[in-house]
Short mmCIF file of C-alpha atoms and ligand atoms in Angstrom, two decimals:
data_model
loop_
_atom_site.label_atom_id
_atom_site.label_comp_id
_atom_site.label_asym_id
_atom_site.label_seq_id
_atom_site.Cartn_x
_atom_site.Cartn_y
_atom_site.Cartn_z
CA UNK A 74 12.73 -24.95 23.33
CA UNK A 75 11.45 -22.54 25.61
CA UNK A 76 8.91 -19.86 24.46
CA UNK A 77 11.55 -17.06 25.63
CA UNK A 78 13.34 -18.60 22.37
CA UNK A 79 10.83 -19.08 20.50
CA UNK A 80 8.87 -15.75 20.72
CA UNK A 81 11.87 -13.08 20.78
CA UNK A 82 11.99 -11.36 17.62
CA UNK A 83 7.94 -11.39 17.55
CA UNK A 84 6.36 -8.49 17.92
CA UNK A 85 5.43 -8.26 22.45
CA UNK A 86 2.80 -6.01 23.94
CA UNK A 87 1.83 -6.21 27.89
CA UNK A 88 -2.84 -6.62 26.76
CA UNK A 89 -5.17 -5.45 29.80
CA UNK A 90 -5.58 -9.41 31.56
CA UNK A 91 -1.63 -8.26 32.96
CA UNK A 92 0.06 -10.87 30.88
CA UNK A 93 3.02 -10.05 27.92
CA UNK A 94 1.28 -11.47 24.97
CA UNK A 95 3.33 -12.20 21.39
CA UNK A 96 2.40 -11.40 18.01
CA UNK A 97 2.42 -14.87 15.78
CA UNK A 98 0.86 -14.68 11.94
CA UNK A 99 -1.32 -11.81 12.88
CA UNK A 100 -2.68 -12.79 16.10
CA UNK A 101 -1.79 -11.70 20.03
CA UNK A 102 -1.00 -15.21 22.26
CA UNK A 103 0.08 -15.91 25.92
CA UNK A 104 3.25 -17.47 26.10
CA UNK A 105 1.92 -20.36 27.85
CA UNK A 106 -0.73 -20.94 24.20
CA UNK A 107 2.31 -19.74 22.02
CA UNK A 108 4.56 -22.63 22.10
CA UNK A 109 1.32 -25.31 22.22
CA UNK A 110 0.03 -23.40 19.12
CA UNK A 111 3.67 -23.29 17.06
CA UNK A 112 3.34 -27.17 17.93
CA UNK A 113 0.21 -28.25 16.95
CA UNK A 114 1.01 -25.89 13.66
CA UNK A 115 3.87 -27.80 12.74
CA UNK A 116 2.99 -31.43 13.71
CA UNK A 117 -0.59 -32.21 14.00
CA UNK A 118 -2.01 -35.46 12.67
CA UNK A 119 -5.09 -35.40 11.29
CA UNK A 120 -7.91 -37.50 11.56
CA UNK A 121 -11.69 -37.37 9.38
CA UNK A 122 -13.43 -37.99 12.38
CA UNK A 123 -12.08 -35.20 14.23
CA UNK A 124 -14.97 -32.83 15.65
CA UNK A 125 -13.16 -29.48 16.96
CA UNK A 126 -14.68 -26.93 18.87
CA UNK A 127 -13.53 -23.21 17.43
CA UNK A 128 -13.72 -19.93 19.22
CA UNK A 129 -12.06 -16.56 20.47
CA UNK A 130 -11.75 -16.28 23.81
CA UNK A 131 -15.03 -15.62 25.74
CA UNK A 132 -17.98 -16.74 23.01
CA UNK A 133 -18.76 -19.79 24.60
CA UNK A 134 -16.68 -22.64 24.46
CA UNK A 135 -17.04 -23.52 28.40
CA UNK A 136 -20.38 -24.41 27.05
CA UNK A 137 -20.68 -25.55 24.20
CA UNK A 138 -18.31 -28.10 25.40
CA UNK A 139 -20.36 -29.44 28.12
CA UNK A 140 -23.30 -29.51 25.44
CA UNK A 141 -20.65 -31.63 22.71
CA UNK A 142 -19.79 -34.31 25.06
CA UNK A 143 -22.94 -34.37 26.18
CA UNK A 144 -24.36 -35.34 23.22
CA UNK A 145 -21.42 -37.35 22.91
CA UNK A 146 -22.44 -39.10 26.22
CA UNK A 147 -25.74 -39.54 25.11
CA UNK A 148 -24.52 -41.85 22.69
CA UNK A 149 -25.74 -39.69 19.45
CA UNK A 150 -21.70 -39.85 18.49
CA UNK A 151 -20.48 -43.07 18.85
CA UNK A 152 -18.50 -43.06 21.50
CA UNK A 153 -15.54 -44.61 19.80
CA UNK A 154 -15.51 -41.26 18.70
CA UNK A 155 -15.87 -39.31 21.13
CA UNK A 156 -12.36 -38.56 22.66
CA UNK A 157 -11.79 -37.21 19.28
CA UNK A 158 -13.13 -33.60 20.63
CA UNK A 159 -11.37 -31.16 21.35
CA UNK A 160 -11.34 -27.16 21.55
CA UNK A 161 -9.21 -24.21 20.29
CA UNK A 162 -9.01 -20.44 20.40
CA UNK A 163 -6.59 -20.76 17.28
CA UNK A 164 -7.19 -18.56 14.17
CA UNK A 165 -8.28 -20.40 11.23
CA UNK A 166 -5.66 -19.33 9.29
CA UNK A 167 -3.58 -21.07 11.51
CA UNK A 168 -4.58 -23.98 11.70
CA UNK A 169 -2.85 -26.74 10.26
CA UNK A 170 -3.66 -27.62 6.43
CA UNK A 171 -4.27 -31.71 7.38
CA UNK A 172 -6.85 -30.72 9.66
CA UNK A 173 -8.46 -28.77 7.64
CA UNK A 174 -7.86 -31.28 4.67
CA UNK A 175 -9.09 -33.82 6.33
CA UNK A 176 -12.82 -33.60 6.82
CA UNK A 177 -13.08 -32.65 10.23
CA UNK A 178 -15.48 -31.17 11.90
CA UNK A 179 -15.40 -27.53 13.29
CA UNK A 180 -18.13 -26.36 14.97
CA UNK A 181 -17.60 -22.05 15.73
CA UNK A 182 -18.90 -20.40 18.50
CA UNK A 183 -18.76 -16.53 18.11
CA UNK A 184 -19.88 -13.81 19.96
CA UNK A 185 -21.10 -10.22 19.94
CA UNK A 186 -17.66 -7.93 20.30
CA UNK A 187 -20.09 -6.12 23.09
CA UNK A 188 -20.08 -8.79 25.43
CA UNK A 189 -17.08 -11.12 24.42
CA UNK A 190 -15.18 -7.71 25.74
CA UNK A 191 -17.26 -7.06 28.65
CA UNK A 192 -17.20 -11.13 29.72
CA UNK A 193 -13.28 -10.62 28.75
CA UNK A 194 -12.60 -7.39 30.99
CA UNK A 195 -14.20 -9.58 34.14
CA UNK A 196 -11.98 -12.72 33.34
CA UNK A 197 -9.23 -10.33 33.04
CA UNK A 198 -9.46 -8.59 36.07
CA UNK A 199 -9.96 -12.42 37.98
CA UNK A 200 -6.56 -14.04 36.57
CA UNK A 201 -4.37 -10.39 37.19
CA UNK A 202 -3.99 -10.45 41.30
CA UNK A 203 -0.58 -8.62 41.91
CA UNK A 204 -0.26 -7.18 38.40
CA UNK A 205 0.98 -3.67 40.15
CA UNK A 206 -0.50 -1.70 36.98
CA UNK A 207 -3.56 -2.20 35.35
CA UNK A 208 -5.33 -0.58 33.05
CA UNK A 209 -8.76 0.89 33.05
CA UNK A 210 -12.12 -0.12 31.67
CA UNK A 211 -11.83 2.47 28.86
CA UNK A 212 -7.60 1.76 28.61
CA UNK A 213 -8.75 -2.20 28.26
CA UNK A 214 -11.60 -1.10 25.92
CA UNK A 215 -9.26 1.27 23.39
CA UNK A 216 -6.45 -2.31 23.83
CA UNK A 217 -9.85 -3.82 23.00
CA UNK A 218 -10.53 -1.44 19.48
CA UNK A 219 -6.86 -2.46 18.66
CA UNK A 220 -7.56 -5.79 18.46
CA UNK A 221 -5.04 -6.33 21.08
CA UNK A 222 -6.44 -8.94 22.89
CA UNK A 223 -5.73 -12.70 23.60
CA UNK A 224 -6.29 -14.68 20.25
CA UNK A 225 -6.74 -11.36 18.89
CA UNK A 226 -7.58 -9.07 16.96
CA UNK A 227 -11.67 -10.01 17.19
CA UNK A 228 -13.30 -8.96 14.56
CA UNK A 229 -10.29 -10.89 12.47
CA UNK A 230 -10.74 -14.01 14.22
CA UNK A 231 -14.48 -14.58 13.77
CA UNK A 232 -13.94 -13.30 10.19
CA UNK A 233 -11.79 -16.11 8.67
CA UNK A 234 -14.25 -18.73 10.55
CA UNK A 235 -16.82 -17.29 9.53
CA UNK A 236 -15.82 -16.93 5.57
CA UNK A 237 -14.84 -20.76 5.97
CA UNK A 238 -17.95 -21.89 7.19
CA UNK A 239 -19.47 -20.07 3.78
CA UNK A 240 -17.11 -22.08 1.16
CA UNK A 241 -17.34 -25.07 3.43
CA UNK A 242 -20.70 -25.65 5.02
CA UNK A 243 -20.08 -29.72 5.13
CA UNK A 244 -17.20 -29.00 7.57
CA UNK A 245 -17.61 -26.18 9.76
CA UNK A 246 -20.76 -24.98 11.37
CA UNK A 247 -20.99 -20.82 12.64
CA UNK A 248 -22.94 -20.71 15.39
CA UNK A 249 -23.41 -17.70 18.10
CA UNK A 250 -23.84 -17.45 21.79
CA UNK A 251 -26.90 -15.11 21.20
CA UNK A 252 -29.17 -17.77 19.04
CA UNK A 253 -27.84 -20.68 21.96
CA UNK A 254 -29.32 -18.11 23.91
CA UNK A 255 -31.83 -18.05 21.97
CA UNK A 256 -32.64 -21.40 21.61
CA UNK A 257 -30.87 -23.93 22.75
CA UNK A 258 -32.72 -27.06 22.28
CA UNK A 259 -32.04 -25.97 18.27
CA UNK A 260 -28.38 -25.67 18.50
CA UNK A 261 -28.54 -28.62 20.04
CA UNK A 262 -30.18 -30.67 16.82
CA UNK A 263 -28.07 -28.33 14.60
CA UNK A 264 -24.98 -29.56 16.45
CA UNK A 265 -26.28 -33.20 16.54
CA UNK A 266 -27.08 -32.78 12.39
CA UNK A 267 -24.06 -31.66 11.50
CA UNK A 268 -22.19 -34.27 13.29
CA UNK A 269 -25.00 -36.58 11.05
CA UNK A 270 -26.30 -37.77 14.32
CA UNK A 271 -29.82 -38.40 14.99
CA UNK A 272 -31.18 -36.96 18.26
CA UNK A 273 -34.29 -39.91 19.21
CA UNK A 274 -36.35 -37.66 21.26
CA UNK A 275 -37.89 -34.58 22.86
CA UNK A 276 -37.02 -35.67 26.03
CA UNK A 277 -33.25 -36.50 25.02
CA UNK A 278 -32.46 -32.70 23.88
CA UNK A 279 -34.26 -31.16 26.38
CA UNK A 280 -32.46 -33.85 29.31
CA UNK A 281 -28.92 -32.74 27.03
CA UNK A 282 -30.17 -28.77 27.20
CA UNK A 283 -30.77 -28.90 31.16
CA UNK A 284 -27.67 -30.37 31.95
CA UNK A 285 -25.50 -27.49 30.69
CA UNK A 286 -27.27 -25.01 31.40
CA UNK A 287 -25.38 -22.48 33.21
CA UNK A 288 -27.48 -22.41 36.58
CA UNK A 289 -26.37 -26.09 36.61
CA UNK A 290 -22.78 -25.65 35.37
CA UNK A 291 -21.68 -22.68 37.70
CA UNK A 292 -23.28 -24.62 40.95
CA UNK A 293 -21.30 -27.99 40.56
CA UNK A 294 -19.35 -27.75 43.26
CA UNK A 295 -15.88 -28.30 40.79
CA UNK A 296 -17.36 -24.83 39.11
CA UNK A 297 -17.36 -22.89 42.00
CA UNK A 298 -14.03 -23.80 43.34
CA UNK A 299 -10.61 -21.38 43.76
CA UNK A 300 -8.71 -23.76 42.57
CA UNK A 301 -6.67 -23.88 38.87
CA UNK A 302 -7.24 -26.25 36.59
CA UNK A 303 -4.72 -28.23 35.16
CA UNK A 304 -5.55 -27.66 31.20
CA UNK A 305 -5.67 -23.59 31.34
CA UNK A 306 -4.31 -22.65 34.30
CA UNK A 307 -7.43 -20.26 35.39
CA UNK A 308 -9.86 -21.48 38.55
CA UNK A 309 -12.48 -23.45 37.59
CA UNK A 310 -15.25 -20.69 38.63
CA UNK A 311 -13.44 -17.82 36.46
CA UNK A 312 -15.32 -19.59 33.47
CA UNK A 313 -18.57 -18.88 35.11
CA UNK A 314 -20.49 -15.21 35.69
CA UNK A 315 -23.90 -14.07 34.46
CA UNK A 316 -23.93 -16.83 30.50
CA UNK A 317 -26.57 -13.82 29.42
CA UNK A 318 -26.88 -11.47 26.33
CA UNK A 319 -26.96 -8.58 26.49
CA UNK A 320 -24.49 -7.23 29.88
CA UNK A 321 -22.52 -4.67 27.96
CA UNK A 322 -25.63 -2.24 28.38
CA UNK A 323 -24.63 -1.98 32.33
CA UNK A 324 -20.23 -1.04 31.21
CA UNK A 325 -20.41 0.44 27.48
CA UNK A 326 -21.09 4.38 27.37
CA UNK A 327 -22.82 6.07 23.99
CA UNK A 328 -19.36 7.08 22.72
CA UNK A 329 -17.28 3.39 23.12
CA UNK A 330 -20.17 1.63 21.69
CA UNK A 331 -20.52 3.31 18.67
CA UNK A 332 -16.69 3.50 18.34
CA UNK A 333 -16.80 -0.27 18.27
CA UNK A 334 -19.61 -0.12 15.81
CA UNK A 335 -17.56 2.13 12.87
CA UNK A 336 -14.95 -0.77 13.90
CA UNK A 337 -17.18 -3.02 13.61
CA UNK A 338 -18.72 -2.18 10.51
CA UNK A 339 -15.71 -1.33 9.10
CA UNK A 340 -14.61 -4.95 9.29
CA UNK A 341 -17.94 -6.51 8.18
CA UNK A 342 -19.40 -5.18 5.73
CA UNK A 343 -20.11 -7.02 2.52
CA UNK A 344 -19.69 -10.38 4.40
CA UNK A 345 -22.76 -10.82 5.24
CA UNK A 346 -22.17 -11.30 9.08
CA UNK A 347 -24.20 -9.92 11.67
CA UNK A 348 -23.99 -9.92 15.40
CA UNK A 349 -26.90 -9.50 17.87
CA UNK A 350 -26.22 -7.58 20.70
CA UNK A 351 -29.52 -7.98 22.99
P1 PAP B 598 -12.42 -19.39 27.38
O1 PAP B 598 -12.88 -19.02 26.45
O2 PAP B 598 -11.89 -18.72 28.65
O3 PAP B 598 -13.49 -20.83 27.28
P2 PAP B 598 -16.00 -19.21 27.49
O4 PAP B 598 -16.47 -20.74 28.12
O5 PAP B 598 -15.93 -19.30 26.04
O6 PAP B 598 -14.31 -18.57 28.08
O7 PAP B 598 -16.68 -18.45 28.32
C1 PAP B 598 -16.91 -17.52 28.87
C2 PAP B 598 -18.50 -16.94 28.90
O8 PAP B 598 -19.41 -18.11 29.03
C3 PAP B 598 -19.25 -16.52 30.37
O9 PAP B 598 -19.44 -15.35 29.79
P3 PAP B 598 -20.13 -14.01 30.74
O10 PAP B 598 -19.07 -13.35 31.49
O11 PAP B 598 -20.41 -12.78 30.02
O12 PAP B 598 -20.98 -14.19 32.39
C4 PAP B 598 -19.73 -17.38 30.88
O13 PAP B 598 -19.85 -16.76 32.30
C5 PAP B 598 -20.80 -17.95 30.75
N1 PAP B 598 -20.75 -19.48 30.25
C6 PAP B 598 -19.86 -20.14 30.49
N2 PAP B 598 -21.07 -21.57 30.89
C7 PAP B 598 -22.15 -20.82 30.59
C8 PAP B 598 -23.50 -21.71 30.17
N3 PAP B 598 -23.80 -23.09 30.12
N4 PAP B 598 -24.27 -21.24 29.13
C9 PAP B 598 -24.14 -20.11 28.98
N5 PAP B 598 -23.44 -19.36 29.37
C10 PAP B 598 -21.66 -20.06 29.55
#
């Protein structure tokens, strides 16, 4: 079925990426992902060995998937399981129930909302060439605060996975971009342990970390290319920018910081979830 017929009764709005998005089950989807998300939620066949990497946009999927594949190719995950790694931006509440019930493992990566927004903003600038009516940074920030962003509201996306990870510690590992940056080796060990694999040597861990570093990945010839990736419709080079924690200081006014912080506090209060901004 075409997206147009699937989405005709759904709320629609043009978001700062320049793309009209549809709200389904409480979250905003680009048309290219809506049909896929609907299909997945209905027809997904789960397997207990599945390993799902989940994240809101711009929180570290590219990095984490490289680390996961690298762990797999080091034999830390048996080869026959390697093909069952996949990644998604679909929120927890919309994941297919068979996947949640199957015992599959989910690794979620979160990032502080200020940096995630700045990263999204730059990404949206890259992908919306030709948009005749682009929003300013301030207007885009307003949309983000209102939860209007691809696979958003962002805070709800993070909170749902956070809560699920607290209830299902065996099945869901909740990581953050900030802790991965601060201690990548520790993060790789946690991932391997969560997947039930022990890491043989410290050198192996270092090798995995180095192979997936921002410097190395962003300089690979394929990743400097402006060609579009077949799976995400965006140029390969759009997935790499600065790769640091705290770039928001270069963009946020004190008023913006205060406004977003009030929203964050109201949403995460009492949940135990915390964000690190530097
Ligand atoms: P996606 O949602 O489009 O998949 P995702 O990979 O989750 O994007 O996030 C992109 C961010 O991760 C970018 O952040 P920035 O805009 O603040 O720089 C990108 O630079 C960063 N990133 C990509 N690869 C790495 C890496 N190997 N190490 C650290 N950060 C990385």
